């Protein structure tokens, strides 16, 4: 971003930056539309149904039809609701979900803002996400949304602690809080990825455990099954969204899926080598192609890994029953937290005494 402003001047540079942000937002929004369809298709396949298959070939346009339907519906605000906060809540949720993507690199140099403390930025933005849910639940002036928002606050805070500790283990191995640097630390092929690291073979069991905890914590952080307690239909009707309709409901749902895909991108970057393929390519071979073609190849690897993780999210939703709230809290505080803390101590000791240059 700064480079464009320095190269083209303030006005032209800012126009180019805004153009990049707009293009990235458009591509991300279209990706969410098709990933939402994938989610519904996986769920249908597990139930031996076809899923959406009418709107467009193979149902590919279903998400766009649903989008138009939500836009055309009437926005209904409960009589006793705080109208201003009620409408701000879904906007805040969506804005924070988009803002987090500013620091995500999808290919070398393909990032809106390559922040040196990108991990810290992401953690700060994701921590703010709970405010949109709390505001929506409180402003609805209804018991079910309010109870759901309280559940969500406790759930997200509980699992953010474990996620933060797991991220620290990756930072210790990579020696940087910059997301691009973390990806480049895994550029030696399949066995340099943090999930399958042979470079730090002693840490392999620790990193596998950290990855499993991160995946489960990501499910809880994004309120996905089997941890969808803030919107449990059998207990709270539809959770914090029960009083929302039309466009505000769409914004909540869109923000939720943006956060899910963000978690998939984080797992790709932290544990699966980001945009790097499983087989490292020689510099001579890479130099045979234009830079934009090479970057498209990197982007393809990144997207393939991201879609794989999203498929796992969808599969878990279809096959794993919902946890009770006490089970959820016990898992977070009594199992994940001490295990993640132990992982930080082990990896920290390995980095300090194992001669790792971090």
Coordinates of C-alpha atoms in Angstrom, one line a residue:
X1 CA 0.0 0.0 0.0
X2 CA 2.7 2.5 1.0
X3 CA 4.8 1.5 -2.1
X4 CA 2.0 2.5 -4.5
X5 CA 1.6 5.9 -2.8
X6 CA 5.3 6.5 -2.9
X7 CA 5.5 5.4 -6.6
X8 CA 2.5 7.1 -8.1
X9 CA 1.9 10.0 -5.7
X10 CA -0.8 10.6 -3.1
X11 CA -3.9 10.9 -5.3
X12 CA -3.1 8.2 -7.9
X13 CA -1.6 6.0 -5.2
X14 CA -4.7 6.1 -3.1
X15 CA -7.0 5.5 -6.1
X16 CA -4.9 2.4 -6.9
X17 CA -5.1 1.3 -3.3
X18 CA -8.9 1.7 -3.2
X19 CA -9.1 -0.2 -6.5
X20 CA -7.1 -3.1 -5.0
X21 CA -9.3 -3.1 -1.9
X22 CA -12.5 -3.1 -4.1
X23 CA -11.2 -5.9 -6.3
X24 CA -10.2 -8.0 -3.4
X25 CA -13.5 -7.4 -1.7
X26 CA -15.4 -8.4 -4.9
X27 CA -13.4 -11.6 -5.4
X28 CA -13.7 -12.5 -1.7
X29 CA -17.5 -12.0 -1.8
X30 CA -17.9 -14.1 -4.9
X31 CA -15.8 -16.8 -3.2
X32 CA -18.0 -16.8 -0.2
X33 CA -21.1 -17.2 -2.4
X34 CA -19.7 -20.5 -3.9
X35 CA -18.2 -21.7 -0.6
X36 CA -21.7 -21.3 0.9
X37 CA -23.1 -23.5 -1.9
X38 CA -20.3 -26.1 -1.1
X39 CA -21.4 -26.0 2.5
X40 CA -25.0 -26.8 1.6
X41 CA -24.0 -29.5 -1.0
X42 CA -21.8 -31.3 1.6
X43 CA -24.6 -31.3 4.1
X44 CA -27.1 -32.5 1.5
X45 CA -24.7 -35.3 0.4
X46 CA -24.3 -36.6 3.9
X47 CA -28.1 -36.8 4.1
X48 CA -28.3 -38.4 0.7
X49 CA -30.0 -35.4 -0.9
X50 CA -29.0 -33.4 -4.0
X51 CA -29.0 -30.0 -2.3
X52 CA -29.6 -26.8 -4.3
X53 CA -29.7 -27.8 -8.0
X54 CA -32.4 -25.6 -9.7
X55 CA -31.0 -22.0 -9.9
X56 CA -28.3 -22.1 -12.7
X57 CA -26.3 -25.2 -13.8
X58 CA -25.8 -27.6 -10.8
X59 CA -27.4 -24.9 -8.6
X60 CA -24.3 -22.6 -8.9
X61 CA -26.5 -19.4 -8.9
X62 CA -28.4 -20.4 -5.7
X63 CA -26.4 -18.1 -3.4
X64 CA -27.0 -15.1 -5.7
X65 CA -30.8 -15.9 -5.8
X66 CA -30.8 -16.0 -2.0
X67 CA -28.9 -12.7 -1.9
X68 CA -31.5 -11.0 -4.1
X69 CA -34.3 -12.5 -1.9
X70 CA -32.8 -11.1 1.3
X71 CA -32.4 -7.6 -0.3
X72 CA -36.1 -7.5 -1.4
X73 CA -37.5 -8.5 2.0
X74 CA -38.8 -6.0 4.5
X75 CA -36.5 -5.1 7.4
X76 CA -38.6 -5.6 10.5
X77 CA -37.4 -4.0 13.8
X78 CA -39.1 -5.1 17.1
X79 CA -41.1 -2.4 18.8
X80 CA -39.0 -2.5 22.0
X81 CA -35.6 -2.7 20.3
X82 CA -32.9 -0.1 20.3
X83 CA -33.1 0.7 16.6
X84 CA -29.7 2.3 16.2
X85 CA -27.7 -0.4 18.0
X86 CA -30.0 -3.1 16.4
X87 CA -28.9 -1.9 12.9
X88 CA -25.3 -1.1 13.7
X89 CA -24.6 -4.6 15.1
X90 CA -24.7 -6.6 11.7
X91 CA -22.8 -3.8 10.0
X92 CA -20.1 -3.9 12.6
X93 CA -19.8 -7.7 12.4
X94 CA -19.4 -7.6 8.6
X95 CA -16.9 -4.6 8.7
X96 CA -14.7 -6.4 11.2
X97 CA -14.8 -9.6 9.2
X98 CA -13.7 -7.8 6.0
X99 CA -11.0 -5.7 7.9
X100 CA -9.3 -8.9 9.2
X101 CA -8.6 -10.0 5.6
X102 CA -6.5 -6.9 5.0
X103 CA -3.4 -8.7 6.5
X104 CA -3.9 -12.1 4.8
X105 CA -1.3 -12.8 2.0
X106 CA -2.7 -15.1 -0.7
X107 CA 0.4 -15.1 -2.8
X108 CA 3.9 -13.4 -2.7
X109 CA 3.1 -9.7 -2.5
X110 CA -0.6 -10.2 -2.9
X111 CA -1.8 -8.7 0.3
X112 CA -3.5 -5.4 1.0
X113 CA -1.3 -4.5 4.0
X114 CA 1.8 -6.5 4.8
X115 CA 2.0 -5.6 8.5
X116 CA 5.0 -6.7 10.5
X117 CA 2.7 -7.7 13.4
X118 CA 0.0 -9.2 11.2
X119 CA -0.7 -12.0 13.7
X120 CA -1.3 -9.4 16.4
X121 CA -3.6 -7.4 14.1
X122 CA -5.7 -10.4 13.2
X123 CA -6.0 -11.4 16.9
X124 CA -7.1 -7.9 17.8
X125 CA -9.7 -7.7 15.0
X126 CA -11.1 -11.2 15.8
X127 CA -11.4 -10.3 19.5
X128 CA -13.6 -7.4 18.5
X129 CA -16.0 -9.6 16.6
X130 CA -17.9 -10.6 19.7
X131 CA -19.2 -7.0 20.1
X132 CA -21.4 -7.2 17.1
X133 CA -23.1 -10.3 18.5
X134 CA -23.5 -8.8 22.0
X135 CA -24.9 -5.6 20.5
X136 CA -27.4 -7.5 18.4
X137 CA -28.5 -9.7 21.3
X138 CA -28.9 -6.8 23.7
X139 CA -30.6 -4.4 21.2
X140 CA -33.2 -6.9 20.2
X141 CA -34.9 -6.6 23.7
X142 CA -35.7 -10.3 23.7
X143 CA -34.6 -13.0 26.0
X144 CA -33.5 -15.6 23.5
X145 CA -31.1 -13.2 21.6
X146 CA -29.8 -11.8 24.9
X147 CA -29.0 -15.3 26.3
X148 CA -27.4 -16.3 23.0
X149 CA -25.2 -13.2 23.0
X150 CA -24.0 -14.0 26.5
X151 CA -23.2 -17.6 25.5
X152 CA -21.3 -16.3 22.5
X153 CA -19.2 -13.9 24.5
X154 CA -18.2 -16.6 27.0
X155 CA -17.5 -19.1 24.2
X156 CA -15.4 -16.8 22.0
X157 CA -13.3 -15.5 24.9
X158 CA -12.7 -19.0 26.2
X159 CA -11.3 -20.3 22.9
X160 CA -9.5 -17.1 21.9
X161 CA -7.1 -17.8 24.7
X162 CA -6.2 -21.3 23.4
X163 CA -5.9 -19.9 19.8
X164 CA -3.5 -17.2 21.0
X165 CA -1.3 -19.7 22.7
X166 CA -1.3 -22.0 19.7
X167 CA -0.3 -19.1 17.4
X168 CA 2.6 -18.4 19.8
X169 CA 4.0 -21.9 19.1
X170 CA 4.1 -21.1 15.3
X171 CA 5.6 -17.6 15.9
X172 CA 8.4 -19.3 18.0
X173 CA 9.2 -21.7 15.2
X174 CA 9.0 -19.1 12.4
X175 CA 10.7 -16.3 14.3
X176 CA 8.3 -13.7 13.0
X177 CA 4.8 -12.2 13.5
X178 CA 4.6 -11.3 9.9
X179 CA 2.3 -13.6 8.0
X180 CA 4.3 -13.6 4.8
X181 CA 7.5 -14.5 6.8
X182 CA 5.6 -17.3 8.5
X183 CA 4.7 -18.7 5.0
X184 CA 8.2 -18.3 3.7
X185 CA 9.6 -20.2 6.6
X186 CA 7.7 -23.2 5.2
X187 CA 8.9 -22.9 1.6
X188 CA 11.0 -26.1 1.4
X189 CA 8.2 -28.4 0.5
X190 CA 5.8 -30.7 2.3
X191 CA 8.1 -31.6 5.2
X192 CA 8.9 -28.0 6.1
X193 CA 5.3 -27.2 6.7
X194 CA 4.6 -26.7 10.4
X195 CA 2.1 -29.5 10.5
X196 CA 4.5 -32.1 9.0
X197 CA 7.8 -30.5 10.0
X198 CA 10.8 -32.8 9.6
X199 CA 13.1 -29.7 10.0
X200 CA 12.0 -29.7 13.7
X201 CA 11.2 -33.4 14.0
X202 CA 11.2 -33.3 17.8
X203 CA 8.3 -30.8 17.6
X204 CA 6.2 -32.8 15.2
X205 CA 3.9 -34.3 17.8
X206 CA 3.5 -30.9 19.5
X207 CA 2.6 -29.2 16.2
X208 CA 0.1 -31.9 15.2
X209 CA -1.6 -31.5 18.6
X210 CA -1.5 -27.7 18.2
X211 CA -3.1 -28.0 14.7
X212 CA -6.0 -30.2 16.0
X213 CA -6.6 -27.8 18.9
X214 CA -6.6 -24.8 16.5
X215 CA -9.1 -26.5 14.2
X216 CA -11.5 -27.4 17.0
X217 CA -11.0 -23.9 18.6
X218 CA -11.8 -22.3 15.2
X219 CA -15.1 -24.2 15.1
X220 CA -15.9 -22.8 18.5
X221 CA -14.7 -19.3 17.7
X222 CA -16.9 -19.1 14.6
X223 CA -19.9 -20.7 16.3
X224 CA -19.9 -23.6 14.0
X225 CA -21.3 -27.1 14.8
X226 CA -20.8 -28.9 17.0
X227 CA -20.3 -25.6 19.0
X228 CA -23.2 -23.6 17.5
X229 CA -24.6 -23.0 21.0
X230 CA -25.2 -19.2 20.5
X231 CA -27.7 -20.1 17.8
X232 CA -28.9 -23.5 18.9
X233 CA -32.4 -23.9 17.3
X234 CA -33.6 -26.5 19.8
X235 CA -32.8 -24.2 22.8
X236 CA -32.7 -20.6 21.7
X237 CA -34.9 -20.7 18.5
X238 CA -32.3 -19.0 16.3
X239 CA -30.0 -17.4 18.8
X240 CA -28.9 -13.8 18.6
X241 CA -30.3 -13.6 15.0
X242 CA -33.9 -14.5 16.0
X243 CA -35.3 -10.9 15.7
X244 CA -33.3 -10.1 12.5
X245 CA -34.7 -10.4 9.0
X246 CA -33.8 -9.4 5.4
X247 CA -30.6 -7.4 4.9
X248 CA -29.4 -7.2 8.5
X249 CA -29.7 -11.0 8.8
X250 CA -27.8 -11.4 5.6
X251 CA -25.0 -9.2 6.9
X252 CA -24.7 -11.4 10.1
X253 CA -24.6 -14.5 8.0
X254 CA -22.1 -13.1 5.5
X255 CA -19.8 -11.9 8.4
X256 CA -20.0 -15.4 9.9
X257 CA -18.9 -17.1 6.7
X258 CA -16.1 -14.5 6.2
X259 CA -14.8 -15.5 9.7
X260 CA -15.0 -19.2 8.9
X261 CA -13.0 -18.7 5.7
X262 CA -10.6 -16.5 7.6
X263 CA -9.9 -19.3 10.0
X264 CA -9.4 -21.7 7.0
X265 CA -6.8 -19.2 5.6
X266 CA -5.1 -18.9 9.0
X267 CA -4.7 -22.7 9.2
X268 CA -3.3 -22.7 5.7
X269 CA -0.8 -20.0 6.6
X270 CA 0.2 -21.2 10.0
X271 CA 0.4 -25.0 9.4
X272 CA 0.2 -25.9 5.7
X273 CA 2.7 -23.7 4.1
X274 CA 0.4 -21.0 2.7
X275 CA 0.8 -20.6 -1.0
X276 CA 3.7 -23.1 -1.3
X277 CA 3.2 -26.4 -2.9
X278 CA 4.3 -29.8 -1.5
X279 CA 7.3 -30.0 -3.9
X280 CA 9.7 -27.1 -4.0
X281 CA 10.5 -25.7 -7.5
X282 CA 13.9 -24.7 -8.5
X283 CA 14.6 -21.0 -9.2
X284 CA 15.6 -21.7 -12.8
X285 CA 12.2 -23.4 -13.5
X286 CA 10.2 -20.6 -11.8
X287 CA 12.1 -17.9 -13.8
X288 CA 10.9 -19.5 -17.0
X289 CA 7.5 -18.0 -16.4
X290 CA 6.2 -14.5 -16.0
X291 CA 5.8 -13.3 -12.4
X292 CA 2.0 -13.1 -12.7
X293 CA 1.7 -16.7 -13.9
X294 CA 3.9 -17.9 -11.0
X295 CA 1.7 -15.9 -8.5
X296 CA -1.5 -17.5 -10.0
X297 CA 0.1 -20.9 -9.3
X298 CA 0.7 -19.8 -5.7
X299 CA -2.8 -18.5 -5.4
X300 CA -4.2 -21.8 -6.7
X301 CA -2.3 -23.7 -4.0
X302 CA -3.5 -21.3 -1.4
X303 CA -7.1 -21.7 -2.5
X304 CA -6.9 -25.5 -2.7
X305 CA -5.8 -25.7 0.9
X306 CA -8.4 -23.2 2.0
X307 CA -11.2 -25.1 0.3
X308 CA -10.0 -28.3 1.8
X309 CA -10.3 -26.8 5.3
X310 CA -13.7 -25.4 4.5
X311 CA -14.8 -28.8 3.4
X312 CA -13.7 -30.2 6.8
X313 CA -15.8 -27.4 8.5
X314 CA -18.8 -28.5 6.4
X315 CA -18.3 -32.2 7.1
X316 CA -18.1 -31.6 10.8
X317 CA -21.3 -29.7 10.7
X318 CA -23.0 -32.6 9.0
X319 CA -21.8 -35.5 11.1
X320 CA -20.9 -34.3 14.7
X321 CA -23.8 -33.7 17.2
X322 CA -23.9 -30.5 19.2
X323 CA -22.0 -30.3 22.5
X324 CA -23.7 -29.3 25.8
X325 CA -22.6 -25.9 27.1
X326 CA -20.8 -27.4 30.1
X327 CA -18.9 -29.8 27.8
X328 CA -17.8 -26.9 25.6
X329 CA -16.4 -25.0 28.6
X330 CA -14.7 -28.0 30.1
X331 CA -13.0 -28.7 26.8
X332 CA -11.8 -25.1 26.4
X333 CA -10.6 -24.4 30.0
X334 CA -9.6 -27.8 31.4
X335 CA -8.1 -29.5 28.3
X336 CA -7.2 -27.0 25.5
X337 CA -5.8 -24.2 27.7
X338 CA -3.3 -26.3 29.8
X339 CA -2.4 -28.3 26.7
X340 CA -1.8 -25.2 24.6
X341 CA 0.2 -23.6 27.5
X342 CA 2.4 -26.8 27.7
X343 CA 2.9 -26.6 23.9
X344 CA 4.2 -23.0 24.2
X345 CA 6.6 -24.1 27.0
X346 CA 7.9 -27.1 25.0
X347 CA 8.4 -25.2 21.8
X348 CA 9.9 -22.2 23.6
X349 CA 12.4 -24.5 25.3
X350 CA 13.2 -26.2 22.0
X351 CA 13.9 -22.8 20.4
X352 CA 16.1 -21.6 23.2
X353 CA 18.0 -24.7 23.9
X354 CA 17.8 -26.5 20.6
X355 CA 19.8 -24.0 18.7
X356 CA 16.9 -22.9 16.5
X357 CA 17.4 -19.4 14.9
X358 CA 14.1 -17.7 15.7

